[in-house]
Coordinates of C-alpha atoms in Angstrom, one line a residue:
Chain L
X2 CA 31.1 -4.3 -1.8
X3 CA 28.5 -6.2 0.3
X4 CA 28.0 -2.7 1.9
X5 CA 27.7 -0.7 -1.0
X6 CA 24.7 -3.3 -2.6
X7 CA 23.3 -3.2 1.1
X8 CA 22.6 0.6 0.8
X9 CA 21.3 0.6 -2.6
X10 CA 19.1 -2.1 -1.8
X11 CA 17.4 -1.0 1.4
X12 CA 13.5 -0.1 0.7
X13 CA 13.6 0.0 -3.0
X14 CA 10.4 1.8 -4.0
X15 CA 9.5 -0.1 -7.2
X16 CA 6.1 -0.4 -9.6
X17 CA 3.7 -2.4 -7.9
X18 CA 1.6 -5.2 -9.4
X19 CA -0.9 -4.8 -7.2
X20 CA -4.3 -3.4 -7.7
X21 CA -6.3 0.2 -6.2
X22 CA -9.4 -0.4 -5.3
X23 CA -12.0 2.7 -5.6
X24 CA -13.6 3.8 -2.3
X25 CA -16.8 5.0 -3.0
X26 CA -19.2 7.7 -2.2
X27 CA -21.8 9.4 -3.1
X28 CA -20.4 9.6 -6.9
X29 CA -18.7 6.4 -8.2
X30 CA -14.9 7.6 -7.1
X31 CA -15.8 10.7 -4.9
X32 CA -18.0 12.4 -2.1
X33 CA -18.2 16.2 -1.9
X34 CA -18.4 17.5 2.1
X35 CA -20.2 20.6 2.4
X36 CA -20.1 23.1 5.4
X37 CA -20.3 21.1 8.4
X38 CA -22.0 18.2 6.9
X39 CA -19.8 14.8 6.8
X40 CA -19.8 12.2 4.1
X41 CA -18.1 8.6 3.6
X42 CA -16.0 6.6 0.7
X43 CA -16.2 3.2 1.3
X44 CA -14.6 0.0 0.3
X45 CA -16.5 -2.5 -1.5
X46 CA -16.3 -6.5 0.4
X47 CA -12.5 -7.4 0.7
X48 CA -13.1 -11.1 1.9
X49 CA -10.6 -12.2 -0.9
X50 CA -8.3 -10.3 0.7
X51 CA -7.4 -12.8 3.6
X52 CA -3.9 -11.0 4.2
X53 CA -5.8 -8.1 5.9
X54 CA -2.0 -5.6 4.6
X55 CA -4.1 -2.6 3.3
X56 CA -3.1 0.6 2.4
X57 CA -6.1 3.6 3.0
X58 CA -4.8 6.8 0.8
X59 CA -7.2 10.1 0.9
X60 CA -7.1 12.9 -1.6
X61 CA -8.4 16.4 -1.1
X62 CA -9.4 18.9 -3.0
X63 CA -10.9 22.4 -2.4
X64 CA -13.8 23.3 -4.2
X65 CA -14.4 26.6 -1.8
X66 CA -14.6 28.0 1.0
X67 CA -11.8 26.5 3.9
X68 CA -11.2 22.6 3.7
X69 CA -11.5 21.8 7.0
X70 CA -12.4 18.5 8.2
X71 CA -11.5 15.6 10.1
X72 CA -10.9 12.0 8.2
X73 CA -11.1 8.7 10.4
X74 CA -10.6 5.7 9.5
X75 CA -13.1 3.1 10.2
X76 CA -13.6 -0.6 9.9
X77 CA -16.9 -2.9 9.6
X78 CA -17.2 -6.5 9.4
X79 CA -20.7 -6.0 8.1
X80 CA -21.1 -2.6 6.3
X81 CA -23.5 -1.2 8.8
X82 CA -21.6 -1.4 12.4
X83 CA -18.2 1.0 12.2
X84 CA -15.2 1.3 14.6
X85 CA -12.5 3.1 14.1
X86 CA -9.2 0.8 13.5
X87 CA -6.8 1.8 15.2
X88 CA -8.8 2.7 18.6
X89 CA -5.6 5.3 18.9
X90 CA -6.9 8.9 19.5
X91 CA -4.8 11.6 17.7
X92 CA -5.6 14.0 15.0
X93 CA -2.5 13.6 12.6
X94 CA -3.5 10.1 10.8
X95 CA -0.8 7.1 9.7
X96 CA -0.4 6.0 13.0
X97 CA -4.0 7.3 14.9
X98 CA -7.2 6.9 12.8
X99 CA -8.3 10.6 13.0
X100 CA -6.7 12.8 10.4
X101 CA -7.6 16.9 11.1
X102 CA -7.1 18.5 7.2
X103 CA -7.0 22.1 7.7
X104 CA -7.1 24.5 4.8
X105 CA -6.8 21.4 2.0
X106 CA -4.0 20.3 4.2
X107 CA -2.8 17.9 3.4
X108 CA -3.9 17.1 -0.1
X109 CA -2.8 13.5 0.3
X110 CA -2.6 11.5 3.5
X111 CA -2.1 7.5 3.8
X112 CA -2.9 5.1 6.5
X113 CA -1.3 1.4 6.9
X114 CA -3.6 -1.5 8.1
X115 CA -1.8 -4.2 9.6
X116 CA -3.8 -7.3 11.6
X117 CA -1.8 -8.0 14.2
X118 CA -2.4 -5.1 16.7
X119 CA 0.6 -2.9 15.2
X120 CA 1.2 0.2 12.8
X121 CA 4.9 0.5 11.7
X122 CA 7.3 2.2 9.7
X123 CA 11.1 1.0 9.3
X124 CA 12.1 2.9 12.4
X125 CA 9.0 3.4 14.8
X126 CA 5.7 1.1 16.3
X127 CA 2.8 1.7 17.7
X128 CA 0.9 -0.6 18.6
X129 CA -2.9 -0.6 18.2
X130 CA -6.3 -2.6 18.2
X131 CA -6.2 -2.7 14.4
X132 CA -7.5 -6.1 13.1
X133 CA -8.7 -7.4 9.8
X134 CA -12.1 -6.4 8.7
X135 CA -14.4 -7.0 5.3
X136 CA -15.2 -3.4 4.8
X137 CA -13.2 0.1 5.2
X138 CA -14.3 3.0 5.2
X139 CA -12.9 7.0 5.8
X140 CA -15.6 9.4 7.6
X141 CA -15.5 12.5 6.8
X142 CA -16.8 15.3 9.3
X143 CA -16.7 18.8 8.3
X144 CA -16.7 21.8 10.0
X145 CA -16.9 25.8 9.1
X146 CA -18.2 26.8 5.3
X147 CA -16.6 24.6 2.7
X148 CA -16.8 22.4 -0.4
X149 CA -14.5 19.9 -0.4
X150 CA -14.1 16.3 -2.5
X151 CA -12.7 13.7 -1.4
X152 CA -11.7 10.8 -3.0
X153 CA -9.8 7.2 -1.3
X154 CA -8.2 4.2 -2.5
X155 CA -7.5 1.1 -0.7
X156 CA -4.3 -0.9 -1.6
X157 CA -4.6 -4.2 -0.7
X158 CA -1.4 -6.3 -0.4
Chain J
X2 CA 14.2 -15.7 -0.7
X3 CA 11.6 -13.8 -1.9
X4 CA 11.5 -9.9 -1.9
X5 CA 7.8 -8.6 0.5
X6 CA 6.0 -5.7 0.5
X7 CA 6.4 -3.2 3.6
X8 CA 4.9 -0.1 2.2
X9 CA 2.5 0.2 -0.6
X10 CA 1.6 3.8 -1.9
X11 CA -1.0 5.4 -4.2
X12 CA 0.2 7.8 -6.7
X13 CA -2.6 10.3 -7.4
X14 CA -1.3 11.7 -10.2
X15 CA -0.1 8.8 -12.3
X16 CA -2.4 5.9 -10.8
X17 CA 0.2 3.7 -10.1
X18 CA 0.9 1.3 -7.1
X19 CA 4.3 2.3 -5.8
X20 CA 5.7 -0.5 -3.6
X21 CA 8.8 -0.3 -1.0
X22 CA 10.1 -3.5 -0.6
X23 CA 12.1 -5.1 2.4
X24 CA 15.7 -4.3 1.8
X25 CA 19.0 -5.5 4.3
X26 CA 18.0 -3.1 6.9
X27 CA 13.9 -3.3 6.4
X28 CA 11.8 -4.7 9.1
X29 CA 8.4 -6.3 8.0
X30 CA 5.1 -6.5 10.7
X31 CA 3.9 -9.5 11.4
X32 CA 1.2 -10.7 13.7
X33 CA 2.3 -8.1 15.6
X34 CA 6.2 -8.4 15.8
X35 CA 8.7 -6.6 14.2
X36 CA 11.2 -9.0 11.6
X37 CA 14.1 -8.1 10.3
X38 CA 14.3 -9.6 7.0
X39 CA 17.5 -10.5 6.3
X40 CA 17.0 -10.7 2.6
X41 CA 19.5 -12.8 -0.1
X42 CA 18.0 -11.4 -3.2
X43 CA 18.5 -7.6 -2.1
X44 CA 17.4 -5.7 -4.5
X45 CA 14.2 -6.5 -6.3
X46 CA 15.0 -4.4 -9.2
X47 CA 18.4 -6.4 -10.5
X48 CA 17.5 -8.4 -13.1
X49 CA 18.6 -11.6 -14.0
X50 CA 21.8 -11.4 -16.9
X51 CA 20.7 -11.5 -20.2
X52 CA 19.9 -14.8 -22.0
X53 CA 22.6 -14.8 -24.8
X54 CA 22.8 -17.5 -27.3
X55 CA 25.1 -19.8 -27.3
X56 CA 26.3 -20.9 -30.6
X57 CA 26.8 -25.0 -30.5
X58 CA 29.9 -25.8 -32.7
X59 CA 29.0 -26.9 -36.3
X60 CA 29.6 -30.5 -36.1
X61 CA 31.2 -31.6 -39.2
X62 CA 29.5 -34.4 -41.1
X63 CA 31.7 -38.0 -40.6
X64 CA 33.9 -38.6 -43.3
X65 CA 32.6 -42.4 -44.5
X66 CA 35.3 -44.6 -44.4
X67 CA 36.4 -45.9 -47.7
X68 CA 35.6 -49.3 -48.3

């Protein structure tokens, strides 16, 4: 019986309480990339947030042209000075801080932000240079012909 | 013990904060090491029993002794 609750139980997606916080760009809630141009959302100030457990979640959509671009993630202390989080090189996001979209894909992508030098999921780590810092942001660097929006959240928790 | 938060999503198309929450065979980060969070209260969506009220007995008024 114990058992049976165990496996219902495990990771139980449920309705957060919790709050998403617009990244902004060059609009209120989004930033349009055009050709091989490059643009930024960014988090307001997230002192308050002394936890430092965020969740970074991108959304893309085509315009025209071919979405292509890369998205990294990137962290400030002061709004003016950016590294990138993680300091893991890879192109396929969640557990490197570059994303490569290719063709709008994908539409949706999500990175985890743990202080504490480590990315995880139930089953795997990596461990990284990730820290806490005051602002986030997601760069955006294009390349070919395109018009693209993008729009971010950040989930803090 | 109190149910965490492992995994919190965005859903885009109903604007909603979707948590996963630490379950018998989750693991939660912390400073760097990996937990597992043996958790009491499994799942986080079982709801306490409903409150039903009781009925107290109607206590019959004393009967006044004669004098």
């Amino acid at each position: 019986m114990v058992g049976i609750i165990g496996m219902f139980a495990a990771c139980n997606p449920v309705n957060g309480q919790g709050k998403a916080i617009t990244m902004t760009g060059s609009h209120a809630s989004t930033d349009t990339i055009t050709n091989a141009g490059n643009c930024q959302l960014t988090s307001p100030v997230l002192d308050k947030y002394v936890g430092g457990h965020f969740t970074v979640s991108l959304k893309v959509t085509n315009v025209s042209g071919t979405s292509t671009f890369k998205a990294i993630l990137q962290g400030s202390n002061d709004g003016t000075n950016w590294n990138n989080v993680y300091g893991v090189v890879g192109t396929t996001g969640g557990t490197c801080d570059t994303l490569q979209v290719t063709s709008a894909a994908p539409a949706y992508a999500s990175w985890a932000v743990f202080p504490g030098a480590v990315y995880g999921s139930n089953s795997s780590y990596t461990y990284t240079a990730a820290t806490r810092y005051l602002y986030y942001r997601i760069n955006c660097v294009g390349t070919g012909t395109q018009s693209t929006i993008v729009s971010a959240k950040i989930l803090p928790y | 013990m109190q149910v965490r938060i492992v995994k919190r999503h965005y859903n885009w198309q109903s604007g909603q904060v979707i948590d996963t929450t630490d379950g018998n065979a989750a693991k939660l980060i912390r400073n760097g090491i990996a937990e597992e969070v043996t958790s009491q209260k499994a799942n986080p969506i079982e709801t306490a029993a409903p409150i039903t009220a009781q009925e107290e007995p109607v206590k019959e008024p004393k009967k006044r002794k004669k004098d």
